[in-house]
CSV table of C-alpha atoms and ligand atoms in Angstrom, one decimal:
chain,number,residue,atom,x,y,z
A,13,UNK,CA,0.0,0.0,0.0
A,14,UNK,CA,1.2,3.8,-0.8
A,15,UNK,CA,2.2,5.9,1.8
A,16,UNK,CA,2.7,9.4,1.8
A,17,UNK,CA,3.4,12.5,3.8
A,18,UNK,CA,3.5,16.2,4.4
A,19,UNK,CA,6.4,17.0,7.1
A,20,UNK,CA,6.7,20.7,7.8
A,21,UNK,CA,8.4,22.5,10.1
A,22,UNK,CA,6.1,24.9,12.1
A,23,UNK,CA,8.6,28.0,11.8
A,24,UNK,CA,6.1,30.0,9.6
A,25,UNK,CA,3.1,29.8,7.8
A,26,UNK,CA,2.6,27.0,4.7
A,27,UNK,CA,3.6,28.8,1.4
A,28,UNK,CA,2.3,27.7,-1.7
A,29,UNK,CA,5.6,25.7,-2.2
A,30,UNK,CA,4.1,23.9,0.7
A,31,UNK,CA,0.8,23.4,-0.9
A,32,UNK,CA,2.5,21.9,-3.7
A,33,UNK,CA,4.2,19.2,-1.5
A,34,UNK,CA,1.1,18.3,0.8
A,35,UNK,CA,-0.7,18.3,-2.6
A,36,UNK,CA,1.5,16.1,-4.3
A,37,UNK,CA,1.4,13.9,-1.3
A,38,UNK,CA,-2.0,13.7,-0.5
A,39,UNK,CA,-3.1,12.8,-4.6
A,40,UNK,CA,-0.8,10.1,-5.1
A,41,UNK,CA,-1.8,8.2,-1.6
A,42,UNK,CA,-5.4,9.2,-2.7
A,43,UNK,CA,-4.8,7.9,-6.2
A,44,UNK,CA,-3.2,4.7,-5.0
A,45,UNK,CA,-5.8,3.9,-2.6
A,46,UNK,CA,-2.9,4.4,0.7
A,47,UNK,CA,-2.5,6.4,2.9
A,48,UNK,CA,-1.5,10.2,3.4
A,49,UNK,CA,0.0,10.9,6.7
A,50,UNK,CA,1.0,15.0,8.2
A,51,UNK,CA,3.8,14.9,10.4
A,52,UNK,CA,5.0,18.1,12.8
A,53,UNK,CA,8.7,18.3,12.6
A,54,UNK,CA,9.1,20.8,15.5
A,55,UNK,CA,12.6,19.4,16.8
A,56,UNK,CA,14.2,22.6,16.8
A,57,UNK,CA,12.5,24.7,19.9
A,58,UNK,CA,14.3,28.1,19.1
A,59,UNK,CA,12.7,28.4,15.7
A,60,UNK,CA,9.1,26.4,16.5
A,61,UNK,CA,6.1,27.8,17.0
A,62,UNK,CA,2.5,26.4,18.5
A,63,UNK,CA,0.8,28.8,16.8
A,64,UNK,CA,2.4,27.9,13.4
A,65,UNK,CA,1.8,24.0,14.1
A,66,UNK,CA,-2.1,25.3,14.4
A,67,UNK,CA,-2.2,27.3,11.5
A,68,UNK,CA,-0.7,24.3,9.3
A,69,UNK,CA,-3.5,21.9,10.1
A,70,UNK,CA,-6.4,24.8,9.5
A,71,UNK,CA,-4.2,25.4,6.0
A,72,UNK,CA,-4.4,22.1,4.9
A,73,UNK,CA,-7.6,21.6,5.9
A,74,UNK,CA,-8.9,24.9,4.2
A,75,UNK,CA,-7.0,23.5,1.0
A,76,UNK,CA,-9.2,20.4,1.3
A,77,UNK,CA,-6.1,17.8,2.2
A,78,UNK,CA,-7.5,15.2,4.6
A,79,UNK,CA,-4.8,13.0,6.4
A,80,UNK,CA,-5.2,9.5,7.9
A,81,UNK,CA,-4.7,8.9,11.7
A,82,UNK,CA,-2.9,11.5,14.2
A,83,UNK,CA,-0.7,13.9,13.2
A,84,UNK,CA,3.1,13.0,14.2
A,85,UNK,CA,4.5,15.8,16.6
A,86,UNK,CA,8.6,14.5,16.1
A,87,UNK,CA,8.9,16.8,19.7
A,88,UNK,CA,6.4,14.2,21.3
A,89,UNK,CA,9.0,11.3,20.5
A,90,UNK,CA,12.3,12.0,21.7
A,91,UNK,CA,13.6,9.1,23.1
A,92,UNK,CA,12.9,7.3,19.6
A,93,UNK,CA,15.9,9.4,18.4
A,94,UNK,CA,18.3,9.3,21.2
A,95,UNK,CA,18.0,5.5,20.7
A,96,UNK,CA,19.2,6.0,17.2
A,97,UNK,CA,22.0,8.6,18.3
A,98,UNK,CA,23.0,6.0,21.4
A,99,UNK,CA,22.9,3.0,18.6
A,100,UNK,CA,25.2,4.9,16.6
A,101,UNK,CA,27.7,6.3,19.2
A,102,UNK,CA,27.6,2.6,20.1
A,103,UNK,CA,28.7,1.2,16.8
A,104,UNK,CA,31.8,4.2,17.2
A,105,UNK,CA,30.0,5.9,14.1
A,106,UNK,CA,28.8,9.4,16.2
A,107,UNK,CA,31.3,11.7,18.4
A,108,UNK,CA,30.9,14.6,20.6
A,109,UNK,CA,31.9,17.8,19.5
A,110,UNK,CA,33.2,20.5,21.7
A,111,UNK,CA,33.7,23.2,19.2
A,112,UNK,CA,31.8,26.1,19.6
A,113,UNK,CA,30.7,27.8,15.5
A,114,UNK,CA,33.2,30.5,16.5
A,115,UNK,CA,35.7,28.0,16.9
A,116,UNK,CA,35.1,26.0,13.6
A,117,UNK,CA,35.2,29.4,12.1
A,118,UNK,CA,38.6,30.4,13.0
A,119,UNK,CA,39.8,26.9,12.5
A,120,UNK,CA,38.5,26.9,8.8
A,121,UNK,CA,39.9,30.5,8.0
A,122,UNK,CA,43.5,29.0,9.2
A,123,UNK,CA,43.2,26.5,6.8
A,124,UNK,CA,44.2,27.4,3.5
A,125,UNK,CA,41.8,25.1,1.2
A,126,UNK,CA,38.8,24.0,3.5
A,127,UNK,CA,36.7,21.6,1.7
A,128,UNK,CA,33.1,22.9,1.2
A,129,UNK,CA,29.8,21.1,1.2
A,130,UNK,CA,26.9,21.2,-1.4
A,131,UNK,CA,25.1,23.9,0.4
A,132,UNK,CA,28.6,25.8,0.2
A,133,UNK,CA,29.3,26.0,4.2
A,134,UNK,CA,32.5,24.7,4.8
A,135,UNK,CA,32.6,21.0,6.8
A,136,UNK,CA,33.8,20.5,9.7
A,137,UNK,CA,37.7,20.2,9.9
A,138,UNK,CA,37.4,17.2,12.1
A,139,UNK,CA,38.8,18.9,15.6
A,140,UNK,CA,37.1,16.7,17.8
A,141,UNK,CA,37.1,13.5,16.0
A,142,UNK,CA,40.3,11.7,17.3
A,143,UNK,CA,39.6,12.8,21.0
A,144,UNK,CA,40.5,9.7,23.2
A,145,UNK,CA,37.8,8.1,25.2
A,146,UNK,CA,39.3,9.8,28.5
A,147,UNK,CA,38.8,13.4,27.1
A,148,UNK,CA,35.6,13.2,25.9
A,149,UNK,CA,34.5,11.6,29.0
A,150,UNK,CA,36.3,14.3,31.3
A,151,UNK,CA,34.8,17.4,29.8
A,152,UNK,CA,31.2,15.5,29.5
A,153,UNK,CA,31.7,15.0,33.0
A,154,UNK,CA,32.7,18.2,33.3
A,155,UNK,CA,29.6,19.6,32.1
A,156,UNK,CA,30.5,21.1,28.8
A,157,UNK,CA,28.2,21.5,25.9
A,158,UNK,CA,28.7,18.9,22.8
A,159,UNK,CA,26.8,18.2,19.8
A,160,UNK,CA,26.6,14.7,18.5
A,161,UNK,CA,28.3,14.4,14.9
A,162,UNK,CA,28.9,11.4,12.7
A,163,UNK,CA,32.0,10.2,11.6
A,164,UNK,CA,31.4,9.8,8.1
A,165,UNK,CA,34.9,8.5,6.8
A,166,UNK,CA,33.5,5.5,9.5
A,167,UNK,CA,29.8,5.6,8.5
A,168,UNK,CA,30.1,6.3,4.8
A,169,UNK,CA,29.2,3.2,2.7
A,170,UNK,CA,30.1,2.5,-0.8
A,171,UNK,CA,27.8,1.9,-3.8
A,172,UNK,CA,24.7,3.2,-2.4
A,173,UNK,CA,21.9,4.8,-4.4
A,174,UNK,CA,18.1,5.2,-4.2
A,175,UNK,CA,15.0,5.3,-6.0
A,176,UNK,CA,13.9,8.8,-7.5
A,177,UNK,CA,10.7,8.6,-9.5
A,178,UNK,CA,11.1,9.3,-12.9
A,179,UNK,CA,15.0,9.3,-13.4
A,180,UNK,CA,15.7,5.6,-12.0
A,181,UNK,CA,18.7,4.9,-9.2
A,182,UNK,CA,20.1,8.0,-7.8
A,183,UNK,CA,24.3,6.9,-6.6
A,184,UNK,CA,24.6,8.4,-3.2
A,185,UNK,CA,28.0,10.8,-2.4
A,186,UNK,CA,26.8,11.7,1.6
A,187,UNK,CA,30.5,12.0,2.2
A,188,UNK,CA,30.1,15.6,0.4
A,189,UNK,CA,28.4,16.5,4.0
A,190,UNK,CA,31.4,15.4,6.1
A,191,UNK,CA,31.3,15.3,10.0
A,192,UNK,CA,27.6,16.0,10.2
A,193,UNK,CA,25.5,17.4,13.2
A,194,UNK,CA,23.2,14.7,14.7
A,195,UNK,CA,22.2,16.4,17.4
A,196,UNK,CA,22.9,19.3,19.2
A,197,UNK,CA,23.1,20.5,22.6
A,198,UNK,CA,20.0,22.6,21.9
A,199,UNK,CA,18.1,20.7,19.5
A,200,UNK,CA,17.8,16.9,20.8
A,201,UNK,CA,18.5,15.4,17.1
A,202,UNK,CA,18.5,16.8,13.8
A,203,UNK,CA,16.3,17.4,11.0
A,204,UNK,CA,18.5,14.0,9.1
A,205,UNK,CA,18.1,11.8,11.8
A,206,UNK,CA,14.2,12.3,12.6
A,207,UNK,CA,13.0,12.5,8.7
A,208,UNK,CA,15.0,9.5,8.1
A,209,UNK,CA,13.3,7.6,11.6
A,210,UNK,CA,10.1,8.9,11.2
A,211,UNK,CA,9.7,7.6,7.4
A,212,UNK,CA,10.5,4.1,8.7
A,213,UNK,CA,8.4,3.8,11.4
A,214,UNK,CA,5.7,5.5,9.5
A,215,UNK,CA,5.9,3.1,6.7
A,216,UNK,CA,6.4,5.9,4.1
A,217,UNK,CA,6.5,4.3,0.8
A,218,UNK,CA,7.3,7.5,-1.1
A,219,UNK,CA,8.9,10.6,0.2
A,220,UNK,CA,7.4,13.4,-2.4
A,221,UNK,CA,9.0,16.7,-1.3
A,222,UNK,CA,10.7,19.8,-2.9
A,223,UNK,CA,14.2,19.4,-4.9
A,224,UNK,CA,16.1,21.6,-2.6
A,225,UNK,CA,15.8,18.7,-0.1
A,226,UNK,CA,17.2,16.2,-2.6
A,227,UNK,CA,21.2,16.6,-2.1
A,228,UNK,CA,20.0,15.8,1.6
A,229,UNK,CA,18.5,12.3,0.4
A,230,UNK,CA,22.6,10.8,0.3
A,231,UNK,CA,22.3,11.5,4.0
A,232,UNK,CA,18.8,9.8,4.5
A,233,UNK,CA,20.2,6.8,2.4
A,234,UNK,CA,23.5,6.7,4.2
A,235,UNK,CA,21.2,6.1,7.9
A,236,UNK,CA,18.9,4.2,6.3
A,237,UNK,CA,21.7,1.9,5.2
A,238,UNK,CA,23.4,2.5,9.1
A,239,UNK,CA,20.3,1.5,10.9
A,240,UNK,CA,19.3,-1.1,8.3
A,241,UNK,CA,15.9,0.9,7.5
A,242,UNK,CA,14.2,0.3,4.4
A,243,UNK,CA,14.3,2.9,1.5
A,244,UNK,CA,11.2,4.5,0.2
A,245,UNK,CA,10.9,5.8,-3.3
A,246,UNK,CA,11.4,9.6,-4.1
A,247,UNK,CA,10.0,12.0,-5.7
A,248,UNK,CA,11.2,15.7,-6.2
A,249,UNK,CA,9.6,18.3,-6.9
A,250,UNK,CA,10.3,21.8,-8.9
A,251,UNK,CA,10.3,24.7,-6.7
A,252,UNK,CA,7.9,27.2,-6.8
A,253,UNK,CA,9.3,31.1,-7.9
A,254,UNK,CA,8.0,34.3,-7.4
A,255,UNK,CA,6.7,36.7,-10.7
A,256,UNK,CA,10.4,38.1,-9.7
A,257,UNK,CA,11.4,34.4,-10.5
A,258,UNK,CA,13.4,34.0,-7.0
A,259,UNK,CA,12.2,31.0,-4.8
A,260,UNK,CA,9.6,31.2,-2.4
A,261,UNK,CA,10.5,31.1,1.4
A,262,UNK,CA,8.5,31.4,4.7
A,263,UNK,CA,9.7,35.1,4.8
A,264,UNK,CA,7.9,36.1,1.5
A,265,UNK,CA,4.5,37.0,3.2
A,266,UNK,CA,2.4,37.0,0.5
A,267,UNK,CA,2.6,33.6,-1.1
A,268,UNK,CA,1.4,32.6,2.0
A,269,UNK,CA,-2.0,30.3,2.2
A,270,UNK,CA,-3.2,32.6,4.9
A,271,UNK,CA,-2.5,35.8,3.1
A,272,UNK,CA,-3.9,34.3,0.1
A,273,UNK,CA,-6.6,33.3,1.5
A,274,UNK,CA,-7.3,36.8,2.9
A,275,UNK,CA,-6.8,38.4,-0.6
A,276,UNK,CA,-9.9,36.1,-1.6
A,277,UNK,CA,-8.3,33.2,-3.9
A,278,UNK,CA,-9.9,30.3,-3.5
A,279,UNK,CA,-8.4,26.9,-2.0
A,280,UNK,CA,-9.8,25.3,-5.6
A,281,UNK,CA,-8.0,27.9,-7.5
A,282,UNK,CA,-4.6,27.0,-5.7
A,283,UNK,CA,-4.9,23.3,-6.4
A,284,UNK,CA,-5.8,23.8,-9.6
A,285,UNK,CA,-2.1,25.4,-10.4
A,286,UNK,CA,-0.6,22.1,-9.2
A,287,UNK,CA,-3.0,19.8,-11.6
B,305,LIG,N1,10.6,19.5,7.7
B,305,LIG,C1,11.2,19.8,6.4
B,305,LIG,C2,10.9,21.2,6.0
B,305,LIG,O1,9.9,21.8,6.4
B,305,LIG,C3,10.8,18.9,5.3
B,305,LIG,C4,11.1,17.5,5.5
B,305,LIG,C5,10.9,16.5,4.3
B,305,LIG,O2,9.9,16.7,3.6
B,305,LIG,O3,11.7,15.6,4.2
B,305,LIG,O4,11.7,21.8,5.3
């Protein structure tokens, strides 16, 4: 059986990129006779909102997208992912990491050709990966802050690749990423680690999201492969411009639904842009 999702982040109001992904979603589980499943991912409490985790149900309800079953609220299910991060530190794939940004900063700037990842941030130069046991267990003790990252020369595996809908097996390069964040000391697991748990224990089928989220998929491949989760199919999606021809974010008020909605465009109108 088909299942889908919609898994926004309740840091703003649903655009009408957003409307494009629930849509997507919600047709082809309705098309298939499956199931289309909403899921909250509100893991990261200094950008989070209630009130935005609200207005996303009324916004796809006003655009007429029905889910099956509860919503998932990924804030409501934290010990499901520190079971992951503990599996992984267990298995000597994860670290702790002791650098503050500041730090990584002034330790990439000394260096004269840090590598870069494909969202053009430079990775992590690896400062804390070859602490010994004793250190990292001293300043734990100690009390000072850590994030969680993997050690992807460990983790990486060769020859994977996944299923992307209309263009056949995707090969996987995570190791673009480097060393990255799992969790950190203010956020109890990352955006990588949940979507990639969440999909398995959903029982997601296909994963139909925007493209910009599809150089992440190597990562989501790479745990799935780590954890020995299975592998939906994917489907990308083009992303939706403004009439300036520059991408929609959360901070452009006026594609919002809500705005929208107050200008007086109908919820049919909207879907029928995505047909
Ligand atoms: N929560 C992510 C976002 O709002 C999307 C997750 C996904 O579809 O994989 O950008």
């Amino acid at each position: 059986m088909i299942v889908t999702r919609f898994a926004p982040s309740p840091t703003g109001f649903l655009h009408l990129g957003h409307a494009l992904s629930a849509f997507n979603a919600w047709q082809r589980a309705r098309q298939g006779g499956g199931r289309f499943l909403v899921r909250l991912e509100d893991i990261d409490p200094g950008r989070c909102r209630p009130e935005y985790a609200d207005a996303i149900q009324q916004d796809l309800a006003w655009l007429g997208l029905d889910w099956d079953g509860p919503v998932r609220v990924q804030s409501q299910h934290l010990p499901e992912y520190q079971a992951v991060l503990d599996g992984l530190v267990e298995q000597g794939l994860a670290y702790p990491c002791f650098c503050t940004r500041a730090a990584i900063a002034r330790e990439v700037a000394a260096s004269a050709a840090a590598p870069h990842g494909p969202d053009g941030a430079p990775l992590y130069p690896g400062t804390c990966r070859c602490l010994s046991p004793t250190e990292r267990a001293d300043r734990i003790g100690a009390g000072e802050r850590f994030a969680l990252r993997l050690d992807m020369a460990a983790a990486v595996r060769p020859g994977l690749t996944y299923e992307e809908e209309g263009e056949g097996p995707v090969a996987c390069h995570p190791e673009r990423f480097g060393d990255i964040v799992l969790a950190r000391n203010d956020a109890p697991a990352s955006y990588h680690l949940c979507v990639t748990h969440d999909d398995t224990v959903q029982g997601v089928t296909l994963v139909s999201r925007a493209v910009d989220l599809k150089p992440a998929t190597d990562l989501h491949r790479l745990l799935q492969a780590l954890m020995g989760w299975p592998t939906p199919v994917y489907a990308h999606h083009r992303l939706l411009t403004d009439a300036a021809g520059r991408r929609l974010a959360k901070r452009d008020n006026a594609a919002t639904l809500r705005s929208l909605r107050a200008e007086g465009v109908s919820a049919r109108s909207i879907i029928e842009r995505f047909g």
